[in-house]
GROMACS .gro file of C-alpha atoms in nm:
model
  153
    1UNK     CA    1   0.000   0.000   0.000
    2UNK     CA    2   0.150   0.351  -0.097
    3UNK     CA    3   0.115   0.660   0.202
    4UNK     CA    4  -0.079   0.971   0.018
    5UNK     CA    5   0.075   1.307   0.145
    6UNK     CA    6  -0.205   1.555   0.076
    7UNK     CA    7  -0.144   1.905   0.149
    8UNK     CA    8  -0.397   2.173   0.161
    9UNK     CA    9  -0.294   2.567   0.146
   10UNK     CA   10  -0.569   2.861   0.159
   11UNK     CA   11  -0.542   3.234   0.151
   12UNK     CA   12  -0.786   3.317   0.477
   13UNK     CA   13  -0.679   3.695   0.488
   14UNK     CA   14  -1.016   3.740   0.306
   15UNK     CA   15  -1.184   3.527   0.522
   16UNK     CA   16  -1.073   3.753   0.838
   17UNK     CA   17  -1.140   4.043   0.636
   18UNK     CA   18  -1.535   3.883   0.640
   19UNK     CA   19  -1.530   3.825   0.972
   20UNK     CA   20  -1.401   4.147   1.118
   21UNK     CA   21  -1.668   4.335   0.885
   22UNK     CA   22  -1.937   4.106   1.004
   23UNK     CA   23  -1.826   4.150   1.352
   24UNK     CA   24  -1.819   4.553   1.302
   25UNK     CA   25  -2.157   4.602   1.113
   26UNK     CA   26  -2.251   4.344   1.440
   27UNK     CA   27  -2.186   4.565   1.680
   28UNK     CA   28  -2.276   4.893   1.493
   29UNK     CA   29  -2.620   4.703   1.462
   30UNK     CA   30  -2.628   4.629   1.878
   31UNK     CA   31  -2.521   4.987   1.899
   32UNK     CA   32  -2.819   5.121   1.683
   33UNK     CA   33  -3.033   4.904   1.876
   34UNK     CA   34  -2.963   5.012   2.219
   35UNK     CA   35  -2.983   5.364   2.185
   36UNK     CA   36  -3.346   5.384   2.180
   37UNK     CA   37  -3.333   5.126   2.481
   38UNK     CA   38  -3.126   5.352   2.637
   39UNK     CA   39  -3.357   5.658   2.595
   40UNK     CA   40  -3.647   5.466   2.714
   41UNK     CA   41  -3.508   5.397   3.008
   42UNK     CA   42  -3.366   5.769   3.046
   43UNK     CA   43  -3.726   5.914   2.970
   44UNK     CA   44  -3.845   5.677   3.267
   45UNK     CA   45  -3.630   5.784   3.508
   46UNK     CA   46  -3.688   6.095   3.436
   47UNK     CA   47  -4.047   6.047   3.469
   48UNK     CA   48  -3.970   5.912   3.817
   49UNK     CA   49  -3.788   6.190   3.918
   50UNK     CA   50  -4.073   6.426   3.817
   51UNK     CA   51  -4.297   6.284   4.032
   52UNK     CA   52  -4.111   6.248   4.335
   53UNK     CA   53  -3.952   6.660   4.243
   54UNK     CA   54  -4.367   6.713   4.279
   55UNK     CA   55  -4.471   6.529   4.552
   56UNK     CA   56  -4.152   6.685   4.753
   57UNK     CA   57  -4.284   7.028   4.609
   58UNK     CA   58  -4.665   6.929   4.726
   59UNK     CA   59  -4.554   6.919   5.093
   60UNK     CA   60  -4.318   7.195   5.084
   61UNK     CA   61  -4.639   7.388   4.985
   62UNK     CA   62  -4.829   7.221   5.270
   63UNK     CA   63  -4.560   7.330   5.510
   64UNK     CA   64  -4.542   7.676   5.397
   65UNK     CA   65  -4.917   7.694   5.394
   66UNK     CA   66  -4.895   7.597   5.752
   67UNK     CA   67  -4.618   7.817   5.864
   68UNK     CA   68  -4.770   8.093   5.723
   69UNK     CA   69  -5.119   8.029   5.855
   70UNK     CA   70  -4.911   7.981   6.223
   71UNK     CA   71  -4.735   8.345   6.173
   72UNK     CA   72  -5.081   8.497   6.109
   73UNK     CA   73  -5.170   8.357   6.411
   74UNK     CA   74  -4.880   8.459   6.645
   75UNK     CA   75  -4.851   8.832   6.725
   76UNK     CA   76  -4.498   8.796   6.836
   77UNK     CA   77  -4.386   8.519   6.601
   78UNK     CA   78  -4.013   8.365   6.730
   79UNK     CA   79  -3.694   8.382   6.571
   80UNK     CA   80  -3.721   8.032   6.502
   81UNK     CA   81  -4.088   8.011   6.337
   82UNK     CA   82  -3.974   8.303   6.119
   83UNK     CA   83  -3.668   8.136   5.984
   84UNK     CA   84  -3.864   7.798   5.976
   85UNK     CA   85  -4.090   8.006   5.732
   86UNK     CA   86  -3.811   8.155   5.570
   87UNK     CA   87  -3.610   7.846   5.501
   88UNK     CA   88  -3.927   7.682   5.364
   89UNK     CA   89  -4.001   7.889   5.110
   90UNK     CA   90  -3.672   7.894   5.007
   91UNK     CA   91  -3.746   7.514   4.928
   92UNK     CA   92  -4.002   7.549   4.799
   93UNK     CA   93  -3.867   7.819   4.564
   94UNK     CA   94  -3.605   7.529   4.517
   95UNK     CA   95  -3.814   7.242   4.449
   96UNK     CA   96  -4.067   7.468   4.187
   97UNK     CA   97  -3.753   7.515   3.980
   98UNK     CA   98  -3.634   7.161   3.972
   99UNK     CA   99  -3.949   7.046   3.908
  100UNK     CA  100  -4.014   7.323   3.549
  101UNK     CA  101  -3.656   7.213   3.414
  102UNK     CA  102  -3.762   6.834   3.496
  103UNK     CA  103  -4.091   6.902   3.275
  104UNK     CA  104  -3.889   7.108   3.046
  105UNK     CA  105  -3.624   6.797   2.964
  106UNK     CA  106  -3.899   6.573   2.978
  107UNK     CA  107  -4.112   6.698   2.700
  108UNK     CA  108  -3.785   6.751   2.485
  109UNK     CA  109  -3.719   6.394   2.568
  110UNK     CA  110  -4.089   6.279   2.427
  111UNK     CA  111  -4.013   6.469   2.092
  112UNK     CA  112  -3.723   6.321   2.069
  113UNK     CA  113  -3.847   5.923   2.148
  114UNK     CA  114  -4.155   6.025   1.948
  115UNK     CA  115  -3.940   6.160   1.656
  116UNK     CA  116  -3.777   5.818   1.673
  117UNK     CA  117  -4.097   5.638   1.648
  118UNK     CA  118  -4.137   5.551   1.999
  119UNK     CA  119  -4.462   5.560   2.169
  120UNK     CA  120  -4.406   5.762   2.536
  121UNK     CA  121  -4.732   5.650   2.630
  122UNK     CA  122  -4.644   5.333   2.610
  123UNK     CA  123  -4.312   5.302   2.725
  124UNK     CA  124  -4.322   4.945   2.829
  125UNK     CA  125  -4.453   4.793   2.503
  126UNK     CA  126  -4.240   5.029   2.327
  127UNK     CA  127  -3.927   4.921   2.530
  128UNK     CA  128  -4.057   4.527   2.484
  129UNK     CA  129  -4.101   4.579   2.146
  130UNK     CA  130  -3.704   4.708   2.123
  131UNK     CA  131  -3.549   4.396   2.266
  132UNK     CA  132  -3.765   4.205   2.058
  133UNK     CA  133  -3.622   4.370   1.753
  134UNK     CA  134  -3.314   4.332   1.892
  135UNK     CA  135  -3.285   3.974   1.969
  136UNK     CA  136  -3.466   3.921   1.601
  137UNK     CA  137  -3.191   4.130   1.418
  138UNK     CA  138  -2.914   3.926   1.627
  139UNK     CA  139  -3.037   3.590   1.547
  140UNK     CA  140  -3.131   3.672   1.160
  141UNK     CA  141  -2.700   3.800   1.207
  142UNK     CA  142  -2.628   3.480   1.316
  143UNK     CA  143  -2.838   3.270   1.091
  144UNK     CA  144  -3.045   3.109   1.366
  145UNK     CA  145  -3.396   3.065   1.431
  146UNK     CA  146  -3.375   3.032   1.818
  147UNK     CA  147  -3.428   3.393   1.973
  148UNK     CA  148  -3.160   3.553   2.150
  149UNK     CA  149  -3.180   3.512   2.517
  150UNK     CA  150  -2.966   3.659   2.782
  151UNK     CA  151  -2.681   3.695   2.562
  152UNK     CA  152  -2.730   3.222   2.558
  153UNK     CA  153  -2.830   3.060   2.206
   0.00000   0.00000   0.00000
């Protein structure tokens, strides 16, 4: 019986050239994907803030209201009830002009999700919806069927 040497040479420059475009236009695609994740999620904690800016802003009102209401009653009012008033408006003051820039950002941040095509009223469908496309445009990359889960196949 005679030995057969067979030897195989390939050129796989142009094979690494695939790969580290696929693997660029990959992560350009992940990229593209997450910004409007990322928004979403910056619009909602915005939102959060908002509210607790005007609940905070609700009882600085309340307190004012009832300092004030307590001067009116006191002929002599203290040193102490008069800063107490003082300081509290001051908060309030404070808390009024968080709580305008907070609506301010927010309602450039809903032209700017809603210029993107992203429902604010429905944040968490819209957000849903996102990963969905996501882990559909990763697996169509990959040439798989199986949705993308957790980063597993």
């Amino acid at each position: 019986m005679t030995d057969v040497e067979l030897k195989l040479t390939a050129d796989t420059r142009d094979a690494e050239r695939g790969i580290a475009g696929f693997s660029k236009q990959y992560a350009g695609l992940v990229r593209e994907l997450s910004k409007p994740l990322g928004r979403v999620n910056a619009f909602r904690d915005l939102e959060s803030s908002l509210e607790q800016t005007s609940r905070q802003s609700q009882q600085a009102r309340e307190r004012v209201r009832e300092l004030g209401n307590e001067l009116a009653r006191t002929n002599n009012p203290t040193k102490q009830l008069t800063a107490s008033y003082a300081d509290s408006v001051k908060e309030l003051r404070r808390l009024e002009q968080q709580e305008k820039a907070q609506t301010a950002q927010l309602s450039r941040m809903r032209t700017e999700l809603k210029g993107a095509g992203i429902d604010t009223k429905n944040l968490a469908g819209e957000q849903a919806r996102l990963q969905r496309e996501l882990a559909t445009r990763r697996c169509h990359r990959c040439g798989t069927s199986e949705p993308w889960i957790g980063g597993l196949w």
